[in-house]
mmCIF file of C-alpha atoms in Angstrom:
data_model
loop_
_atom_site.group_PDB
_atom_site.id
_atom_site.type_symbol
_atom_site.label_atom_id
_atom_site.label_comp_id
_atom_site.label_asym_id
_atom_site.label_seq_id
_atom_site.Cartn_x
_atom_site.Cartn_y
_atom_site.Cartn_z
ATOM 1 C CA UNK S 1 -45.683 36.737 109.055
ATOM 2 C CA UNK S 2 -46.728 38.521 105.797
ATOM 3 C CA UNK S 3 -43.060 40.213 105.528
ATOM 4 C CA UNK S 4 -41.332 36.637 106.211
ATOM 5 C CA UNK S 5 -42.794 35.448 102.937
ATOM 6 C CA UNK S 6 -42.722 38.473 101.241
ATOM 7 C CA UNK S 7 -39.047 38.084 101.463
ATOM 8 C CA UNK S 8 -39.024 34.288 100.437
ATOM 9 C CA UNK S 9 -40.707 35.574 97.272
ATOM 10 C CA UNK S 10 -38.280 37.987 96.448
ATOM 11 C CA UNK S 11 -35.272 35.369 97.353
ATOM 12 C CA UNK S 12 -36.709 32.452 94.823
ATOM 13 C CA UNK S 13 -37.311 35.099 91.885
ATOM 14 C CA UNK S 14 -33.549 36.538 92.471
ATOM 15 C CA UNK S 15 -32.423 33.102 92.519
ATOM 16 C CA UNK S 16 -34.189 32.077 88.870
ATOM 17 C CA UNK S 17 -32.642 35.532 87.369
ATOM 18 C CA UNK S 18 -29.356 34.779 88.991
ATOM 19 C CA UNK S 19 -29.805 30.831 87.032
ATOM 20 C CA UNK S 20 -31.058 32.764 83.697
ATOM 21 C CA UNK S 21 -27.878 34.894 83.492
ATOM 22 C CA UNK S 22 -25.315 31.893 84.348
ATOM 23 C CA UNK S 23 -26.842 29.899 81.436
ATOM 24 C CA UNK S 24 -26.675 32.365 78.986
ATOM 25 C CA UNK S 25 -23.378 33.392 79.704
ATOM 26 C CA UNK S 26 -22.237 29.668 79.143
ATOM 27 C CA UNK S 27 -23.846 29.709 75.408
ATOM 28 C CA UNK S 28 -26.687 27.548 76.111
ATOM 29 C CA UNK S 29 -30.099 27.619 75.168
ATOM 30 C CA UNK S 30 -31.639 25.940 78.064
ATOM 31 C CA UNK S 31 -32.054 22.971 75.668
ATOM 32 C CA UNK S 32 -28.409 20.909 76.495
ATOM 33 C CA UNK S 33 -28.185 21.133 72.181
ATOM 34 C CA UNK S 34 -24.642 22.032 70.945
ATOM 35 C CA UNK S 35 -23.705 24.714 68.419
ATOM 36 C CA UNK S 36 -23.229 23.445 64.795
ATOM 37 C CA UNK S 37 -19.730 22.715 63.226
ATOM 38 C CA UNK S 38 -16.702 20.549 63.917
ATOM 39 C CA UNK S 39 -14.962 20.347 67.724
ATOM 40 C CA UNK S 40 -11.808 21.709 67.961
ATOM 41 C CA UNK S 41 -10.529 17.663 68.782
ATOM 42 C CA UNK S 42 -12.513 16.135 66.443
ATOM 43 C CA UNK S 43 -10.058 13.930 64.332
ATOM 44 C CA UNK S 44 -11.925 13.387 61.129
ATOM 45 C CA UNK S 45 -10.856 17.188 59.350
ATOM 46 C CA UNK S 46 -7.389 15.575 59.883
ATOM 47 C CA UNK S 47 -8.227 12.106 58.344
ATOM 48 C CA UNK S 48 -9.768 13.525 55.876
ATOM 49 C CA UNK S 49 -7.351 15.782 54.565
ATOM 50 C CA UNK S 50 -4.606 12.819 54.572
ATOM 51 C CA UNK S 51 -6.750 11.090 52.658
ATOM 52 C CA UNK S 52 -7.416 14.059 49.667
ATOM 53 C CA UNK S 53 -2.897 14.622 50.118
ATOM 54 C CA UNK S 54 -2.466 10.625 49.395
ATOM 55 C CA UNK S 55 -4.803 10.958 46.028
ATOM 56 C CA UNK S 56 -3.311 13.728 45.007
ATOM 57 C CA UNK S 57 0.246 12.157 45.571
ATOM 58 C CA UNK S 58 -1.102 8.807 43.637
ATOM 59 C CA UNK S 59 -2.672 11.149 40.464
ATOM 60 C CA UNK S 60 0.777 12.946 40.221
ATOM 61 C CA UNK S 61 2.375 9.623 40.138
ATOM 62 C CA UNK S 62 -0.003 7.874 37.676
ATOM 63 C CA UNK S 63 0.432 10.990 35.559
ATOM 64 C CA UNK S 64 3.821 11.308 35.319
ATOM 65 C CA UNK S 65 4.645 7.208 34.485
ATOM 66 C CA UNK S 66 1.624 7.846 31.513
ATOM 67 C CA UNK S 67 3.868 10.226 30.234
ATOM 68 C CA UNK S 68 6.865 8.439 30.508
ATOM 69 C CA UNK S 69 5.748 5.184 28.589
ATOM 70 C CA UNK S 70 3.537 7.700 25.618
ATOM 71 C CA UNK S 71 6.846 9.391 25.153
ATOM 72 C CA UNK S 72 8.891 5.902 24.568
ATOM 73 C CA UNK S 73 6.710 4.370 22.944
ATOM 74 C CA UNK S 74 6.169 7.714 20.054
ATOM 75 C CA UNK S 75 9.884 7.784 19.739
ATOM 76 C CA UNK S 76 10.198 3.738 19.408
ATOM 77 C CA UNK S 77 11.030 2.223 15.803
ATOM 78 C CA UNK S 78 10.501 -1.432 14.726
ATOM 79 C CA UNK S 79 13.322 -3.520 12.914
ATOM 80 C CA UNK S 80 10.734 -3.614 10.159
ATOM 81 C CA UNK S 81 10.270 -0.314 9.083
ATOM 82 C CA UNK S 82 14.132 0.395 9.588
ATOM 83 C CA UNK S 83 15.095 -2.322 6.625
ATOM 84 C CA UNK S 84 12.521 -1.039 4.971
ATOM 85 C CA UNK S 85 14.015 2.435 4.629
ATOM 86 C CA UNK S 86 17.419 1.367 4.317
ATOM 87 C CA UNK S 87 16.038 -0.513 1.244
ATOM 88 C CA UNK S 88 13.914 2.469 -0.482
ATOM 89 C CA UNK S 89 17.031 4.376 0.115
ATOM 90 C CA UNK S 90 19.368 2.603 -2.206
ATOM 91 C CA UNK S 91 19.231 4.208 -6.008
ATOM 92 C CA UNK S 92 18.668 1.988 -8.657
ATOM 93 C CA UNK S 93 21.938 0.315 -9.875
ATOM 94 C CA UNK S 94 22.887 1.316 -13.073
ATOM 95 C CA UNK S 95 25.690 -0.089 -15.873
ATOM 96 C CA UNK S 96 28.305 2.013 -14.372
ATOM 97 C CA UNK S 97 27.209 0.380 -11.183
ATOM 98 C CA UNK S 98 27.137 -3.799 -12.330
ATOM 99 C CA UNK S 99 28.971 -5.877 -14.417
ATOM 100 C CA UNK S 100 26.984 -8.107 -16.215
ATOM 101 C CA UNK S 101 28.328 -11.422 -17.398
ATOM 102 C CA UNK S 102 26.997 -14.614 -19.126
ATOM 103 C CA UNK S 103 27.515 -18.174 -19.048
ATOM 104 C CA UNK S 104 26.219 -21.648 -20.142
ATOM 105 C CA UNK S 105 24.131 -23.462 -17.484
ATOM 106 C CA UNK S 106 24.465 -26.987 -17.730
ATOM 107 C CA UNK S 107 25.992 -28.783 -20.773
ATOM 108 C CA UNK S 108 25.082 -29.172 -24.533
ATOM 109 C CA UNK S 109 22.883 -29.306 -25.945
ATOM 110 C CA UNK S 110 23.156 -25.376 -24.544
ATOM 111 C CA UNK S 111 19.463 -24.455 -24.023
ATOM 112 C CA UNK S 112 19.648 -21.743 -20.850
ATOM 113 C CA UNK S 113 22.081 -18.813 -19.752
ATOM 114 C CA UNK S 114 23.069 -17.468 -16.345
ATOM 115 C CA UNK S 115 23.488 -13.811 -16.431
ATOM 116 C CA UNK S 116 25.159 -12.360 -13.191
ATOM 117 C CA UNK S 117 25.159 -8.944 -12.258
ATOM 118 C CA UNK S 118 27.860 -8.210 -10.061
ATOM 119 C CA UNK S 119 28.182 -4.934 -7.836
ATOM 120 C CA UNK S 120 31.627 -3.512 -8.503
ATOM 121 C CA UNK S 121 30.607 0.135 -7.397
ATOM 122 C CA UNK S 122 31.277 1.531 -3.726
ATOM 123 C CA UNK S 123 27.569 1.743 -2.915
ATOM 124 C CA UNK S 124 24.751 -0.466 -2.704
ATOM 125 C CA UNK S 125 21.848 -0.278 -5.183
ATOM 126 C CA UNK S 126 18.737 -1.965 -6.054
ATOM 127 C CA UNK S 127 18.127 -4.261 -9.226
ATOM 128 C CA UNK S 128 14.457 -4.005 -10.590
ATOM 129 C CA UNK S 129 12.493 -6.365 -12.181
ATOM 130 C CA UNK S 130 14.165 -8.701 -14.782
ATOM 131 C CA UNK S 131 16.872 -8.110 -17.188
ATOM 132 C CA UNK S 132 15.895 -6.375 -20.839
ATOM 133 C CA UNK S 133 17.869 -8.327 -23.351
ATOM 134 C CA UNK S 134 17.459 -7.904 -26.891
ATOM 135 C CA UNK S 135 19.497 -10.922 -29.073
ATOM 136 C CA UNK S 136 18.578 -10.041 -32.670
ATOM 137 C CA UNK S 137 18.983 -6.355 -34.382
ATOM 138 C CA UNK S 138 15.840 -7.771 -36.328
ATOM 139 C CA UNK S 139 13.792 -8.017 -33.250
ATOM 140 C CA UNK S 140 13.234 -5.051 -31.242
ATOM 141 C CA UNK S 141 11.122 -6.479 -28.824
ATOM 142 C CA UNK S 142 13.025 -7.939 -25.412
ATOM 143 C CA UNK S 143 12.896 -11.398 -24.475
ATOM 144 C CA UNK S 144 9.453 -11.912 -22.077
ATOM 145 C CA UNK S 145 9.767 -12.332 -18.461
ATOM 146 C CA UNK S 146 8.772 -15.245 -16.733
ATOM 147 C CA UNK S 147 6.534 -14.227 -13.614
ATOM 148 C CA UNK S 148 6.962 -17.460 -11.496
ATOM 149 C CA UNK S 149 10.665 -15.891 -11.144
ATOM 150 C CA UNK S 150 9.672 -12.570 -9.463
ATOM 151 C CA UNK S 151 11.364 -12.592 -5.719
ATOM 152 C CA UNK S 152 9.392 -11.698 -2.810
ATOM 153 C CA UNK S 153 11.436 -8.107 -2.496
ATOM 154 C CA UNK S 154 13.442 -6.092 -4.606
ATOM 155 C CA UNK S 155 17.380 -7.322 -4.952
ATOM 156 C CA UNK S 156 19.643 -4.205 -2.952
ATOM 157 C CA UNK S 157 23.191 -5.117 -3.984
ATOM 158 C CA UNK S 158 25.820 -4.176 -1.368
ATOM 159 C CA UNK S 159 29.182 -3.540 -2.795
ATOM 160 C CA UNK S 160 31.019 -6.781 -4.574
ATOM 161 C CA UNK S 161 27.755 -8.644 -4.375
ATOM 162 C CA UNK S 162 25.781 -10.743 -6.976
ATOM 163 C CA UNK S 163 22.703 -11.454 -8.800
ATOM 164 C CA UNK S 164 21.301 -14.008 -11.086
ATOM 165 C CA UNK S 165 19.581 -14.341 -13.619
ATOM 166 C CA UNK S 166 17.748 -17.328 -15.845
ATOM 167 C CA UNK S 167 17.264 -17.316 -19.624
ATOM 168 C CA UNK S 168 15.960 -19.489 -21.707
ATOM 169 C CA UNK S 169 17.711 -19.927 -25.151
ATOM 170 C CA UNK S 170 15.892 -22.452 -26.951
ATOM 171 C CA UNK S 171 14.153 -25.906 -26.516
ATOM 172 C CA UNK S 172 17.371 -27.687 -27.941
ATOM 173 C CA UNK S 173 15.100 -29.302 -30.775
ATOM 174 C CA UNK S 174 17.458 -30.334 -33.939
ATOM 175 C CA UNK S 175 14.649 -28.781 -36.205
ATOM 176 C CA UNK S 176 14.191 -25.389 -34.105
ATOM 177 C CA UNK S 177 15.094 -22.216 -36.360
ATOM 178 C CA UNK S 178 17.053 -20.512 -34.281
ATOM 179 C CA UNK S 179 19.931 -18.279 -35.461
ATOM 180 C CA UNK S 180 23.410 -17.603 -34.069
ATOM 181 C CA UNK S 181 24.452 -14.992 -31.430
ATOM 182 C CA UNK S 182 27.794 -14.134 -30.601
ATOM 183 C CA UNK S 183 26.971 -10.973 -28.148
ATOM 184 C CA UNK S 184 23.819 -9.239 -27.104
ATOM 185 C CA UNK S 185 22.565 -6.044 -24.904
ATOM 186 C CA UNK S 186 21.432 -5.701 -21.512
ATOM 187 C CA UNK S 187 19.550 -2.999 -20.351
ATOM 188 C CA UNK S 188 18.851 -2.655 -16.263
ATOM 189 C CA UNK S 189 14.976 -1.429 -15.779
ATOM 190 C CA UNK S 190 14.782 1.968 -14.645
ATOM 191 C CA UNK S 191 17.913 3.390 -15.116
ATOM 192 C CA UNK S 192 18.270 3.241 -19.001
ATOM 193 C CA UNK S 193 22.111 2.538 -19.633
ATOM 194 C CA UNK S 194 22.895 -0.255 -22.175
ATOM 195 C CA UNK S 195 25.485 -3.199 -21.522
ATOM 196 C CA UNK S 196 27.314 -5.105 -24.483
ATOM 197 C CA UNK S 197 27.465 -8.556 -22.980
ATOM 198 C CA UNK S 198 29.661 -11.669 -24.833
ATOM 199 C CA UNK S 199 28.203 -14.855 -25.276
ATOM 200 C CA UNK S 200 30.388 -17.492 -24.082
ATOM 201 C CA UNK S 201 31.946 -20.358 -25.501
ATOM 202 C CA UNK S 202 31.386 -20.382 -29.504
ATOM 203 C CA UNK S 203 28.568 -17.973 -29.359
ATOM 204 C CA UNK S 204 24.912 -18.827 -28.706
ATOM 205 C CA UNK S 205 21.691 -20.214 -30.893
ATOM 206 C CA UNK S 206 18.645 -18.515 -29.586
ATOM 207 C CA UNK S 207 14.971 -19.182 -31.038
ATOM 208 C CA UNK S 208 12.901 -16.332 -30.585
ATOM 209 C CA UNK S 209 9.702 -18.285 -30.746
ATOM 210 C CA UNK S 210 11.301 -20.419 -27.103
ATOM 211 C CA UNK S 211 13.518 -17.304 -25.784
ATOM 212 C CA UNK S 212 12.323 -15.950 -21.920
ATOM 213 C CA UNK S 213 14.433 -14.588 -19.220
ATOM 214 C CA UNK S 214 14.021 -14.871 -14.969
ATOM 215 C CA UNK S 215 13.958 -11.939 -12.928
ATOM 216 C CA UNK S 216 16.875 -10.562 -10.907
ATOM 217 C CA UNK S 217 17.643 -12.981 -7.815
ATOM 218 C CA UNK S 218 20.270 -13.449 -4.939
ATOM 219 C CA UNK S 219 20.679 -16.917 -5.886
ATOM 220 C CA UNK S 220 19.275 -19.427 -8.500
ATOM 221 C CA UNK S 221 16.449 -21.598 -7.233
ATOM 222 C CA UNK S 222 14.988 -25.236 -7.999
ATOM 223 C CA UNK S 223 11.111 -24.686 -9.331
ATOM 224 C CA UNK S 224 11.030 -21.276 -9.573
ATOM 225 C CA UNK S 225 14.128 -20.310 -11.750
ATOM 226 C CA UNK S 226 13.609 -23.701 -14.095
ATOM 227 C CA UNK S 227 12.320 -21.827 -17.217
#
């Protein structure tokens, strides 16, 4: 009797080793918990590195359409700033450049003068300011500019093309002094040069206390040319 359960001693403590060894060879601790890190089928690596390609697809993108537009719109140039260099290029005209003329405006009593300053070069060019007449050798001074007259922008002549210009004569008063002119000189601002210009018809009678000139224009215009 005492060997029967000796032997059912030794059985159950082989058969706890026997257990011991088959759970550590299966990486268990006895406690059912499961090693750290990610399962070989776990799908969420995978998502999550479609997700990081698809951003880094979308920057690239983004980036490159940035660039794009930055690039146009640094190389762009407005209509504005095109006329405006096409205008600061154009030298000034001179009296090789223009031929200026005169005539009566309206009838007599002949009070005002049209000059016209015609482009007969093969360039364009830019008149400035007004006309500087002088009428009298005894009066050095030029006839004043009116400032009501003074366009918006400079006048840039293209080849055969025209420009006007006002000037006041006299009040046509029977008692004005005003003395007799039968030609007269017309100097273009900026470019020195001097033009002989003839008066027209039977010459002109200017008072110098009355005398004032318009600035350079495309065309004559009510109100602000009516000196």
């Amino acid at each position: 009797m005492s060997t029967f359960r000796q032997r059912t001693t030794l059985l159950a403590a082989a058969s706890t080793a026997v257990l011991a060894l088959a759970l550590t060879a299966c990486g268990g601790d006895g406690s059912g918990t499961k090693a750290a890190g990610p399962a070989a089928n776990d799908p969420a690596p995978a998502a999550a590195a479609g997700r990081n390609a698809e951003q880094a697809d979308t920057a690239k993108r983004t980036g490159a359409a940035q660039h794009t537009g930055s690039s146009h719109h640094t190389g762009a140039k407005s209509p504005g700033t095109a006329k405006t260099s096409r205008s600061a290029a154009a030298p000034l005209c001179t009296t090789k450049d223009v031929a200026v003329s005169a005539a009566y405006q309206d009838g007599p009593p002949y009070t005002h003068l049209v000059l016209t300053a015609k482009n007969t070069s093969g360039h364009s060019c830019m008149l400035k300011g007004y006309p500087e007449i002088q009428f009298l050798e005894g009066h050095r001074e030029n006839v004043p500019a009116v400032a009501k007259s003074k366009p918006a922008a400079p006048v840039v002549l293209t080849p055969g093309a025209p420009a006007y210009a006002v000037v006041r004569l006299s009040n046509g008063g029977v008692d004005e002094d005003t003395e007799p002119v039968t030609a007269f000189s017309v100097m273009l601002q900026g470019s020195g040069g001097l033009a002989t210009v003839k008066a027209p018809g039977a010459g002109l009678a200017v008072d110098p206390a009355k005398w004032a000139t318009g600035y350079w224009t495309y065309e004559l215009r009510n109100g602000a040319d009516d000196i």
